[in-house]
Coordinates of N, CA and C in Angstrom, one line a residue:
M1 N 108.9 193.9 147.1 CA 108.0 194.1 145.9 C 106.7 194.4 146.4
S2 N 105.9 195.1 145.6 CA 104.5 195.5 146.1 C 103.5 194.4 145.8
A3 N 102.4 194.7 146.3 CA 101.2 193.5 145.9 C 100.9 193.5 144.6
S4 N 101.1 194.5 143.7 CA 100.7 194.6 142.5 C 101.9 194.1 141.4
A5 N 102.9 193.8 142.0 CA 104.0 193.2 141.2 C 103.7 192.1 140.4
E6 N 104.2 192.1 139.0 CA 103.9 191.1 138.3 C 104.8 189.8 138.3
H7 N 104.3 188.6 138.2 CA 104.9 187.5 138.3 C 105.0 186.6 137.1
R8 N 105.5 187.5 136.1 CA 105.8 186.7 134.6 C 107.2 186.0 134.8
Q9 N 107.2 184.9 134.1 CA 108.5 184.1 134.0 C 109.1 184.2 132.7
G10 N 108.1 184.6 131.5 CA 108.7 184.6 130.2 C 108.4 186.1 129.7
P11 N 108.7 186.2 128.6 CA 108.6 187.6 128.0 C 107.0 188.1 127.8
D12 N 106.8 189.3 127.9 CA 105.7 190.0 127.8 C 104.9 189.8 126.4
R13 N 103.8 189.1 126.3 CA 103.2 188.6 125.1 C 102.0 189.2 124.9
R14 N 101.5 190.4 125.8 CA 100.3 190.9 125.7 C 99.9 191.6 124.4
K15 N 100.9 192.1 123.8 CA 100.6 192.8 122.4 C 100.5 191.8 121.2
Q16 N 100.9 190.5 121.4 CA 100.8 189.6 120.4 C 99.3 188.9 120.3
S17 N 99.2 188.7 119.0 CA 97.7 188.2 118.8 C 97.6 186.8 119.2
R18 N 96.5 186.4 119.8 CA 96.4 185.0 120.3 C 95.0 184.5 119.9
G19 N 94.8 183.8 118.7 CA 93.7 183.2 118.4 C 92.9 184.3 117.6
G20 N 91.6 183.8 117.5 CA 90.6 184.8 116.8 C 90.9 184.9 115.4
R21 N 90.8 186.1 114.8 CA 91.1 186.3 113.4 C 92.8 186.1 113.2
R22 N 92.9 185.7 112.0 CA 94.3 185.5 111.5 C 94.7 186.7 110.7
V23 N 96.0 187.1 110.6 CA 96.6 188.0 109.9 C 96.1 187.9 108.4
E24 N 95.8 186.7 107.9 CA 95.7 186.7 106.4 C 94.4 186.8 106.0
D25 N 93.4 186.8 107.1 CA 92.0 187.0 107.0 C 91.6 188.3 106.4
R26 N 90.7 188.3 105.4 CA 90.3 189.5 104.9 C 89.5 190.4 105.8
P27 N 89.6 191.5 106.0 CA 88.8 192.6 107.0 C 87.3 192.3 106.6
G28 N 86.5 191.9 107.4 CA 84.9 191.9 107.4 C 84.5 190.5 106.7
F29 N 85.6 189.7 106.6 CA 85.2 188.6 105.9 C 84.3 187.6 106.6
A30 N 83.1 187.3 106.3 CA 82.3 186.2 106.9 C 82.0 185.3 105.7
P31 N 82.7 183.9 105.8 CA 82.5 183.0 104.6 C 80.9 182.6 104.5
L32 N 80.6 182.5 103.3 CA 79.1 182.4 103.0 C 79.1 180.9 102.7
V33 N 78.2 180.1 103.6 CA 78.1 178.8 103.4 C 76.6 178.5 102.8
L34 N 76.5 177.7 101.7 CA 75.4 177.3 101.1 C 75.0 175.9 101.8
V35 N 74.0 175.8 102.7 CA 73.4 174.7 103.1 C 72.3 174.2 102.4
A36 N 72.4 172.9 101.8 CA 71.5 172.3 101.0 C 71.0 171.1 101.8
D37 N 69.8 171.0 102.4 CA 69.3 169.8 103.4 C 68.0 169.9 103.1
E38 N 67.4 168.6 102.9 CA 66.0 168.5 102.7 C 65.2 168.4 104.0
D39 N 66.0 168.0 105.0 CA 65.4 167.8 106.2 C 65.3 169.1 106.9
A40 N 64.2 169.8 107.3 CA 64.1 171.1 107.9 C 64.7 171.2 109.1
S41 N 64.5 170.4 110.1 CA 65.3 170.5 111.3 C 66.7 170.6 111.4
S42 N 67.2 169.6 110.4 CA 68.7 169.4 110.2 C 69.3 170.7 109.7
R43 N 68.6 171.3 108.8 CA 69.0 172.5 107.9 C 69.0 173.9 109.1
D44 N 67.8 173.7 109.8 CA 67.8 174.8 110.8 C 69.0 175.0 111.9
M45 N 69.1 173.6 112.2 CA 70.0 173.4 113.4 C 71.4 173.9 112.8
C46 N 71.7 173.3 111.6 CA 73.0 173.8 110.8 C 73.0 175.3 110.8
E47 N 72.2 176.1 110.3 CA 72.1 177.5 110.1 C 72.2 178.1 111.5
T48 N 71.5 177.7 112.4 CA 71.8 178.4 113.8 C 73.1 178.3 114.3
I49 N 73.7 177.0 114.2 CA 75.2 176.8 114.7 C 76.2 177.6 113.8
L50 N 76.0 177.7 112.6 CA 76.9 178.5 111.6 C 76.7 179.9 111.8
A51 N 75.4 180.4 112.0 CA 75.2 181.7 112.3 C 75.6 182.4 113.7
K52 N 75.7 181.5 114.6 CA 76.3 181.9 116.0 C 78.0 182.1 116.0
L53 N 78.5 181.3 114.9 CA 80.0 181.4 114.6 C 80.2 182.4 113.6
H54 N 79.4 183.3 113.3 CA 79.6 184.3 112.2 C 79.9 183.8 110.8
F55 N 79.2 182.9 110.4 CA 79.3 182.4 109.2 C 78.0 183.0 108.4
A56 N 78.2 183.6 107.2 CA 77.0 184.0 106.5 C 76.3 182.7 105.9
V57 N 75.1 182.6 106.1 CA 74.3 181.1 105.6 C 73.3 181.4 104.5
A58 N 73.3 180.6 103.7 CA 72.2 180.5 102.6 C 71.6 179.2 102.5
P59 N 70.5 178.9 103.4 CA 70.0 177.7 103.4 C 68.9 177.3 102.3
V60 N 69.1 176.1 101.6 CA 67.9 175.8 100.5 C 67.6 174.3 101.0
D61 N 66.3 174.1 100.5 CA 65.8 172.9 100.8 C 65.9 171.8 99.9
S62 N 66.6 172.1 98.9 CA 66.9 170.8 97.9 C 68.1 171.1 97.0
I63 N 68.4 169.9 96.4 CA 69.8 170.0 95.7 C 69.6 170.9 94.4
D64 N 68.4 170.9 93.9 CA 68.0 171.4 92.6 C 68.0 172.9 92.8
K65 N 67.5 173.3 94.0 CA 67.7 175.0 94.3 C 69.0 175.3 94.6
A66 N 69.9 174.3 95.2 CA 71.1 174.8 95.6 C 71.9 174.8 93.9
V67 N 71.7 173.9 93.0 CA 72.2 174.1 91.7 C 71.9 175.2 91.0
S68 N 70.6 175.6 91.2 CA 70.1 176.9 90.4 C 70.7 178.2 91.1
V69 N 71.1 178.3 92.5 CA 71.6 179.5 92.9 C 73.0 179.4 93.0
I70 N 73.9 178.3 92.9 CA 75.3 178.3 93.2 C 75.9 179.5 92.2
G71 N 75.7 179.6 91.0 CA 76.2 180.6 90.1 C 76.1 182.0 90.5
T72 N 74.8 182.3 91.3 CA 74.6 183.9 91.4 C 75.1 184.0 93.0
L73 N 75.3 183.3 93.9 CA 75.5 183.2 95.2 C 77.0 183.3 95.2
R74 N 77.7 182.3 94.6 CA 79.0 182.2 94.6 C 79.6 181.9 96.1
P75 N 78.9 180.9 96.7 CA 79.4 180.8 98.1 C 80.9 180.3 98.1
D76 N 81.3 180.4 99.4 CA 82.7 179.9 99.7 C 83.0 178.3 99.9
V77 N 81.7 177.8 100.5 CA 81.9 176.4 100.7 C 80.2 176.0 100.8
I78 N 80.0 174.7 100.1 CA 78.7 174.0 100.1 C 78.6 173.0 101.1
V79 N 77.7 173.0 102.1 CA 77.5 171.9 103.0 C 76.1 171.3 102.4
V80 N 76.2 169.9 102.3 CA 75.0 169.2 101.7 C 74.8 168.0 102.4
H81 N 73.5 167.7 102.8 CA 73.0 166.5 103.5 C 72.0 165.9 102.8
A82 N 72.4 165.0 101.7 CA 71.4 164.3 100.7 C 72.0 163.0 100.5
R83 N 71.2 162.1 99.7 CA 71.7 160.9 99.2 C 72.5 161.0 97.9
D84 N 71.8 161.7 96.9 CA 72.5 161.9 95.7 C 72.9 163.4 95.5
T85 N 74.3 163.5 95.7 CA 74.5 165.0 95.6 C 75.4 165.3 94.1
G86 N 75.4 164.4 93.2 CA 76.0 164.3 92.0 C 75.9 165.5 91.2
A87 N 74.6 166.1 91.2 CA 74.2 167.2 90.5 C 74.8 168.6 90.9
L88 N 74.9 168.5 92.3 CA 75.5 169.7 93.1 C 77.0 169.7 92.8
E89 N 77.6 168.5 92.9 CA 79.0 168.5 92.8 C 79.5 168.8 91.5
R90 N 78.7 168.4 90.3 CA 78.9 168.9 89.1 C 78.9 170.4 88.9
A91 N 77.8 171.1 89.6 CA 77.7 172.5 89.5 C 78.7 173.1 90.2
A92 N 79.2 172.6 91.3 CA 80.2 173.3 92.1 C 81.6 173.3 91.5
W93 N 81.9 172.1 90.7 CA 83.2 171.8 90.2 C 84.0 172.9 89.4
P94 N 83.2 173.3 88.6 CA 83.8 174.5 87.6 C 84.4 175.7 88.3
S95 N 83.7 176.1 89.3 CA 84.1 177.3 89.9 C 84.9 176.9 91.2
G96 N 85.3 175.6 91.4 CA 86.1 175.5 92.6 C 85.8 175.8 93.8
V97 N 84.3 175.6 94.2 CA 83.8 175.8 95.2 C 83.8 174.5 96.2
P98 N 84.4 174.6 97.5 CA 84.6 173.5 98.1 C 83.2 172.9 98.6
F99 N 83.2 171.5 98.8 CA 82.1 170.9 99.1 C 82.3 169.9 100.3
V100 N 81.3 170.1 101.3 CA 81.3 169.2 102.6 C 80.2 168.4 102.5
N101 N 80.2 167.3 102.4 CA 79.0 166.1 102.5 C 78.7 165.7 104.0
V102 N 77.7 166.1 104.4 CA 77.4 165.8 105.9 C 77.1 164.2 105.9
T103 N 78.2 163.3 106.7 CA 77.9 162.0 107.0 C 77.9 161.7 108.3
E104 N 77.7 160.5 108.7 CA 77.7 160.0 110.2 C 78.8 160.7 110.8
Q105 N 79.8 160.6 110.3 CA 81.1 161.1 111.1 C 81.1 162.7 111.1
L106 N 80.3 163.3 110.5 CA 80.1 164.8 110.6 C 78.9 165.2 111.2
R107 N 78.0 164.3 111.8 CA 76.9 164.6 112.5 C 77.0 165.5 113.8
D108 N 78.2 165.5 114.2 CA 78.8 166.1 115.5 C 79.0 167.6 115.1
P109 N 78.3 168.6 115.5 CA 78.6 170.1 115.1 C 80.2 170.5 115.2
D110 N 81.0 170.0 116.2 CA 82.3 170.5 116.0 C 82.9 169.8 114.9
A111 N 82.7 168.6 114.6 CA 83.3 167.9 113.5 C 83.0 168.6 112.2
L112 N 81.7 169.0 112.0 CA 81.2 169.8 110.7 C 81.8 171.2 110.7
I113 N 81.9 171.9 111.8 CA 82.6 173.0 111.7 C 83.8 172.9 111.4
D114 N 84.7 171.9 111.9 CA 86.1 171.7 111.4 C 86.4 171.4 110.0
A115 N 85.4 170.5 109.5 CA 85.2 170.1 108.2 C 85.1 171.6 107.2
I116 N 84.1 172.3 107.7 CA 84.0 173.6 106.8 C 85.0 174.3 106.8
R117 N 85.7 174.7 107.9 CA 87.0 175.5 108.1 C 88.0 175.1 107.2
R118 N 88.2 173.7 107.4 CA 89.4 173.3 106.6 C 89.1 173.3 105.1
A119 N 87.8 173.1 104.6 CA 87.5 173.2 103.2 C 87.7 174.7 102.7
I120 N 87.3 175.6 103.6 CA 87.5 177.0 103.2 C 89.1 177.6 103.1
R121 N 89.8 177.1 104.1 CA 91.2 177.4 104.2 C 92.1 176.6 102.9
T122 N 91.6 175.4 102.5 CA 92.2 174.6 101.4 C 91.9 175.6 100.1
S123 N 90.7 176.0 100.0 CA 90.3 176.7 98.8 C 91.0 177.9 98.5
Q124 N 91.1 178.7 99.9 CA 91.9 180.0 100.0 C 93.3 179.8 99.5
A125 N 93.9 178.5 100.0 CA 95.2 178.5 99.7 C 95.5 178.3 98.3
K126 N 94.5 177.8 97.5 CA 94.8 177.6 96.1 C 94.8 178.7 95.3
T127 N 93.9 179.7 95.9 CA 93.8 181.2 95.1 C 95.0 181.9 95.3

């Protein structure tokens, strides 16, 4: 055998997709995340993390602004960090927009991203 001989033990899987985009993903799809957070530093951090992961982000600084833009923006998911989210939940309910409320368990960026992805996949499965 030559020095360039391959030492595979299983079948050749180089042509199979591994991770990244899924077959069912729409081409060019970047989920729109409406981020409603009154704390500017927390909102900016969330926006930065989501943008690096290729999410489209629409940040707003209050629940009232989020309620007013939800019908026109039609986000794929709403991420909110506030005490009273009732008005936003009621505004999101008729359109079926998934809702992720940032709690202490979701302060970790990885946990938040997982919750957002889970919410998007769940809503896409319903349609």
